Short mmCIF file of C-alpha atoms in Angstrom, two decimals:
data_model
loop_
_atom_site.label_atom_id
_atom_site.label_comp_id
_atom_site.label_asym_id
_atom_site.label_seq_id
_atom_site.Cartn_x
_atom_site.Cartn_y
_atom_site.Cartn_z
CA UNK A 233 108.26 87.43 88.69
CA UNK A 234 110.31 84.25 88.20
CA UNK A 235 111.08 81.62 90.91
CA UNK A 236 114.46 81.91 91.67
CA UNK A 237 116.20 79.58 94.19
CA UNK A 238 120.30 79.07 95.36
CA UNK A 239 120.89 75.41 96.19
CA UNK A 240 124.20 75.26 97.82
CA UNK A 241 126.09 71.74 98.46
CA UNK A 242 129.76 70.70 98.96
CA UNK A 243 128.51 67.23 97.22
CA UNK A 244 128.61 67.46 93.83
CA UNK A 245 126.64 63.99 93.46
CA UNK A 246 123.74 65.90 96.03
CA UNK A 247 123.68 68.84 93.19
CA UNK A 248 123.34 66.68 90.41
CA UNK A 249 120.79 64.65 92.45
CA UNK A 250 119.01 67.90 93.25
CA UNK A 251 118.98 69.38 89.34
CA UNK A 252 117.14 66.06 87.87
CA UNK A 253 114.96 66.14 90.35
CA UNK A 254 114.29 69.94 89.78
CA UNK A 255 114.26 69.26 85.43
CA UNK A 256 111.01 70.66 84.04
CA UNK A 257 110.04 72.31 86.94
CA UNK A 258 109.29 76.04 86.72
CA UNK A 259 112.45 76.99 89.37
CA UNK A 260 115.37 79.20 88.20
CA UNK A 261 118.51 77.39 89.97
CA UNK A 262 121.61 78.80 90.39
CA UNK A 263 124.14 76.70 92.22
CA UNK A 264 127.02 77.22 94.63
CA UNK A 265 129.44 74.15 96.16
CA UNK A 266 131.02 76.17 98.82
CA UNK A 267 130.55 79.55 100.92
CA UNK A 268 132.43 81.78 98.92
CA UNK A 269 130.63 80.93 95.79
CA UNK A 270 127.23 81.16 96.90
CA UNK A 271 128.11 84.85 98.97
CA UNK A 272 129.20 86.18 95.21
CA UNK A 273 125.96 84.89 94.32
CA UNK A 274 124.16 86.22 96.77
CA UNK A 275 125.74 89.62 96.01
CA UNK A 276 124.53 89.55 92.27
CA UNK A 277 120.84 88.34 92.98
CA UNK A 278 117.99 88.40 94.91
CA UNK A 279 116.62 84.80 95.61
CA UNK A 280 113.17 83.73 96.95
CA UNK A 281 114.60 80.90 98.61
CA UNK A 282 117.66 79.45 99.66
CA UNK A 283 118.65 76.19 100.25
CA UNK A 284 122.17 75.45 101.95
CA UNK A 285 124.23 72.65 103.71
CA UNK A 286 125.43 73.68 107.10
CA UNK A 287 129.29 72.43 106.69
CA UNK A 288 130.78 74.64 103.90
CA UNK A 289 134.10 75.20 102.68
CA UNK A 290 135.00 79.04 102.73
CA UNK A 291 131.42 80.58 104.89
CA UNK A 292 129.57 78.09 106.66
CA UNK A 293 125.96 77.79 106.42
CA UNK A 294 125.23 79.30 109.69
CA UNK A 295 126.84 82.26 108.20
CA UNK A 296 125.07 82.36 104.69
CA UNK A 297 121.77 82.49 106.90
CA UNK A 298 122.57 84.97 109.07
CA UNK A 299 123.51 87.10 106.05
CA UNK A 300 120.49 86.44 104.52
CA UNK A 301 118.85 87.08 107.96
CA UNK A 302 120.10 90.70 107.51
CA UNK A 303 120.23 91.84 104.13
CA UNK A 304 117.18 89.70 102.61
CA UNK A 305 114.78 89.35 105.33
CA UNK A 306 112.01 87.83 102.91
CA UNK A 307 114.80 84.98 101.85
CA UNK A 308 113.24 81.31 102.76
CA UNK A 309 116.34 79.34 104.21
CA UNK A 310 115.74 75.42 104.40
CA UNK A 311 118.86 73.63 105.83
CA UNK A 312 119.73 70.17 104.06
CA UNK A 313 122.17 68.12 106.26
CA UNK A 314 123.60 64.75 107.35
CA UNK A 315 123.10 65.70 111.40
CA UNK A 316 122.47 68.66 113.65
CA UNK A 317 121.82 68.80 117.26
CA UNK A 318 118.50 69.95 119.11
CA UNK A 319 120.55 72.94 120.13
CA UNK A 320 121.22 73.41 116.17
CA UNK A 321 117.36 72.99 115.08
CA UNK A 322 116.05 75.27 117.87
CA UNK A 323 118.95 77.86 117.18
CA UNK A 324 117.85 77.73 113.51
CA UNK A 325 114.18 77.68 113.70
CA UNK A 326 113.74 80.29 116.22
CA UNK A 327 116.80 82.55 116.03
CA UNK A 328 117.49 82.72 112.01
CA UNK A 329 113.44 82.02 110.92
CA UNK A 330 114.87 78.99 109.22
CA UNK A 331 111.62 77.52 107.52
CA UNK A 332 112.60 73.99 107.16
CA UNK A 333 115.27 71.69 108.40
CA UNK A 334 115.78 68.07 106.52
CA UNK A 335 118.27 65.48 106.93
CA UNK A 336 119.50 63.41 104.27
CA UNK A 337 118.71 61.09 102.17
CA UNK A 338 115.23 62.98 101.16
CA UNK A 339 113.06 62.84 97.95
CA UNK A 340 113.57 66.05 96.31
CA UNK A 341 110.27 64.95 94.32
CA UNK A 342 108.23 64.47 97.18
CA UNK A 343 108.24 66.34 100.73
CA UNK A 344 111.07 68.06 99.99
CA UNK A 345 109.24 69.81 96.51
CA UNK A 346 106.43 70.42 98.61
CA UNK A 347 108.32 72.65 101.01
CA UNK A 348 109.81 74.36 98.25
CA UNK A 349 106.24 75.16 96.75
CA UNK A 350 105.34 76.14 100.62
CA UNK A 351 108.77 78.73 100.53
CA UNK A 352 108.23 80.78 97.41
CA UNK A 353 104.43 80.90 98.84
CA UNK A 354 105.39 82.04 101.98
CA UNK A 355 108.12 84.54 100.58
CA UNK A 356 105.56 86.23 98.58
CA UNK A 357 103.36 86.73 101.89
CA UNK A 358 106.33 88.11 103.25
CA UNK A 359 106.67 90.61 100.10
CA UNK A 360 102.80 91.33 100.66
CA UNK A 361 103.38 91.93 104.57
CA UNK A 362 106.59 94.31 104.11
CA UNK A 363 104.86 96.38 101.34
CA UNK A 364 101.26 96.75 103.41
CA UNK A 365 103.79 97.86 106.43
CA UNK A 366 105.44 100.26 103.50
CA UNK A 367 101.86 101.90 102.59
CA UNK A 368 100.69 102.06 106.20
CA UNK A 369 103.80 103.82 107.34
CA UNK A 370 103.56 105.71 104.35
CA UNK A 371 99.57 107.10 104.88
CA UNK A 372 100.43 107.91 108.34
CA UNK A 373 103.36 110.01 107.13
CA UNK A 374 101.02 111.76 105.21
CA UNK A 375 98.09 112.57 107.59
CA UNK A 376 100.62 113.45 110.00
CA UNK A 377 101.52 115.73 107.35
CA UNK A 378 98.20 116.54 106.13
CA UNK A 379 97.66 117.30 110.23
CA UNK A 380 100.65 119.90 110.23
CA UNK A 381 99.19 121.74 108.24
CA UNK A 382 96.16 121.96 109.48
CA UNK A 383 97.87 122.47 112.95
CA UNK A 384 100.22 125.54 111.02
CA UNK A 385 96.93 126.81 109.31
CA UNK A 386 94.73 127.27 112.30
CA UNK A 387 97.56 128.82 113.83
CA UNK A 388 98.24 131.45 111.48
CA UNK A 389 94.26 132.13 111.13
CA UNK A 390 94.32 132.15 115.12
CA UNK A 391 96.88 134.80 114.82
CA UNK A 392 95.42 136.89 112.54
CA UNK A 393 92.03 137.23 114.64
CA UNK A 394 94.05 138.23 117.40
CA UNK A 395 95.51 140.68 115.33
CA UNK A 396 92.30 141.88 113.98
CA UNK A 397 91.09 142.00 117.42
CA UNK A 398 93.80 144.34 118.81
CA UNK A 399 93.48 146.61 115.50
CA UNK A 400 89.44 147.40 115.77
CA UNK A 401 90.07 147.48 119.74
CA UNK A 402 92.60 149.87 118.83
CA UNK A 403 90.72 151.98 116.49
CA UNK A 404 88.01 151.72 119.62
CA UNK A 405 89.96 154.59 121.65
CA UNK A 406 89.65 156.27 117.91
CA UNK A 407 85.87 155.87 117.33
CA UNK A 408 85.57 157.64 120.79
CA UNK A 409 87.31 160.92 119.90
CA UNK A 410 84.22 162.10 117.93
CA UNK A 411 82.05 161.98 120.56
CA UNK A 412 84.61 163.69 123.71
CA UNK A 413 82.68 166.33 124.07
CA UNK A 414 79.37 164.59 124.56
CA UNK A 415 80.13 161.67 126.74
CA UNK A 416 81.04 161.80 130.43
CA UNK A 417 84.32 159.55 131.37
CA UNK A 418 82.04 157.67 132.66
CA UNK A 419 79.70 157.17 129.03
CA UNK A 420 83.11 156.62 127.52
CA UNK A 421 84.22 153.73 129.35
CA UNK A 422 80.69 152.49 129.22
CA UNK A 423 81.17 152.79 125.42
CA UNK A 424 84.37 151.81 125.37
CA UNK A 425 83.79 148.46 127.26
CA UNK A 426 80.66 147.90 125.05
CA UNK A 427 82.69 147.84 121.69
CA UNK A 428 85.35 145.95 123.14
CA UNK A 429 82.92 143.17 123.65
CA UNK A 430 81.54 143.61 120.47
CA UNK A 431 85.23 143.15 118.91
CA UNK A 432 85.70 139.84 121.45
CA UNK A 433 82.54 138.45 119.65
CA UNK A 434 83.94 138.92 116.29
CA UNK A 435 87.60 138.05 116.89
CA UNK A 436 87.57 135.97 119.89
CA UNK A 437 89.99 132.88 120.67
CA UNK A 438 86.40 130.65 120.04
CA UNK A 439 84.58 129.46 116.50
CA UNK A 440 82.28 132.14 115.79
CA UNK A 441 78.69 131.44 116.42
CA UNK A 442 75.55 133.00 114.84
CA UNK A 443 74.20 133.72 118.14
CA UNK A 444 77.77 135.98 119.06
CA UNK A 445 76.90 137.69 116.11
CA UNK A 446 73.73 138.35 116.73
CA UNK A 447 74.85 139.27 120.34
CA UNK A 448 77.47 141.54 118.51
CA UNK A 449 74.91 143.18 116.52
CA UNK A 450 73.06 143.80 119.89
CA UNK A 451 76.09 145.24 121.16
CA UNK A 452 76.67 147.72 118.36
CA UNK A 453 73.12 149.14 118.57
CA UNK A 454 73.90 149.87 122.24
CA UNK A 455 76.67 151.35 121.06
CA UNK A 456 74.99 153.67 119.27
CA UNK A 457 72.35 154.67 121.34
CA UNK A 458 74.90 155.56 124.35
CA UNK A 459 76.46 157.81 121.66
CA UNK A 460 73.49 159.38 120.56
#
């Protein structure tokens, strides 16, 4: 991805100043002299950094910041300007994440290049940042997704073993009608309550266990002995 950077200046001698200093370095510069200009800019492309004078004809540069603030949160602004107050810098700094703030005269070549190197490094940490946020928001979309269904799937299986459950207990009061005439009431409830248990082993609201089946098993061979 190229380097692309808006310089924007009301001083045409501070442009020209700024594009020699800039010649043979490898920065795509687009410039704007007033607030207008550089907001059509701004609507056409997407710049790393920005650099901008604070008194602007058309939108000033506390506008063109707070703009950027919005709509391109990974922007680097640097302010270049004759003055600005201590209520200005910490306004700036703190409020609109200005990265740096230099007054003029300055050597583009020197500190001033070197916070421009510093900008397009820290822009593409803010890239990296934004798009780890992107992938972590996006893998907890998906297990909470993932969890759904596993939430949606244990219900269904939950409701299914209930219904299993009620159909054998069901089929229970069935099983019994082949052996009225040679149970008491009172071997019949005995039985009954036997296979019912057997049935809440197999189809119970709990994981099933080997040892409930083997209880189960248990259960159905006192089954049929009482029937016997």
């Amino acid at each position: 991805m190229s380097r692309k950077l808006l310089f924007i200046s009301k001083y045409p001698d501070i442009i020209q100043e700024f594009l020699v200093a800039m010649d043979g370095k490898e920065v795509e510069i687009d410039i704007a002299s007033n607030g207008i200009e550089a907001a059509s800019r701004l609507k056409k492309n997407v710049y790393q950094v920005v650099v901008t004078g604070l008194s602007l004809d058309g939108y000033n540069g506390e506008q063109i910041i707070t703009y950027l603030n919005k709509n391109f949160p990974n922007t680097v602004c640097i302010i270049y300007t004759t003055t600005i107050s201590p209520a200005q810098l910490h306004f700036f700094i703190n409020e609109r994440s200005v990265f740096r703030v230099f007054l003029r005269p300055v050597d583009f070549n020197k500190e001033f290049y070197t916070a421009l190197e510093e900008a397009f490094e820290y822009y593409d940490v803010r890239v990296a940042n934004e798009q780890d946020e992107a992938n972590r928001g996006a893998e907890a979309e998906q297990k909470e997704k993932e969890t759904i269904k596993i939430r949606q799937r244990t219900a269904r299986q939950e409701q299914m073993r209930r219904m299993a459950g009620g159909y054998m207990k069901r089929l229970t009061a069935m099983s019994l009608q082949e052996y009225a005439n040679r149970l008491s009431a009172e071997q019949k409830e005995e039985v009954k309550a036997l296979e019912w248990e057997t049935v809440g082993l197999c189809f119970g609201t709990d994981e099933l266990q080997p040892e409930n089946m083997e209880k189960a098993e248990m259960l159905t061979q006192k089954v049929k002995e009482a029937v016997r």
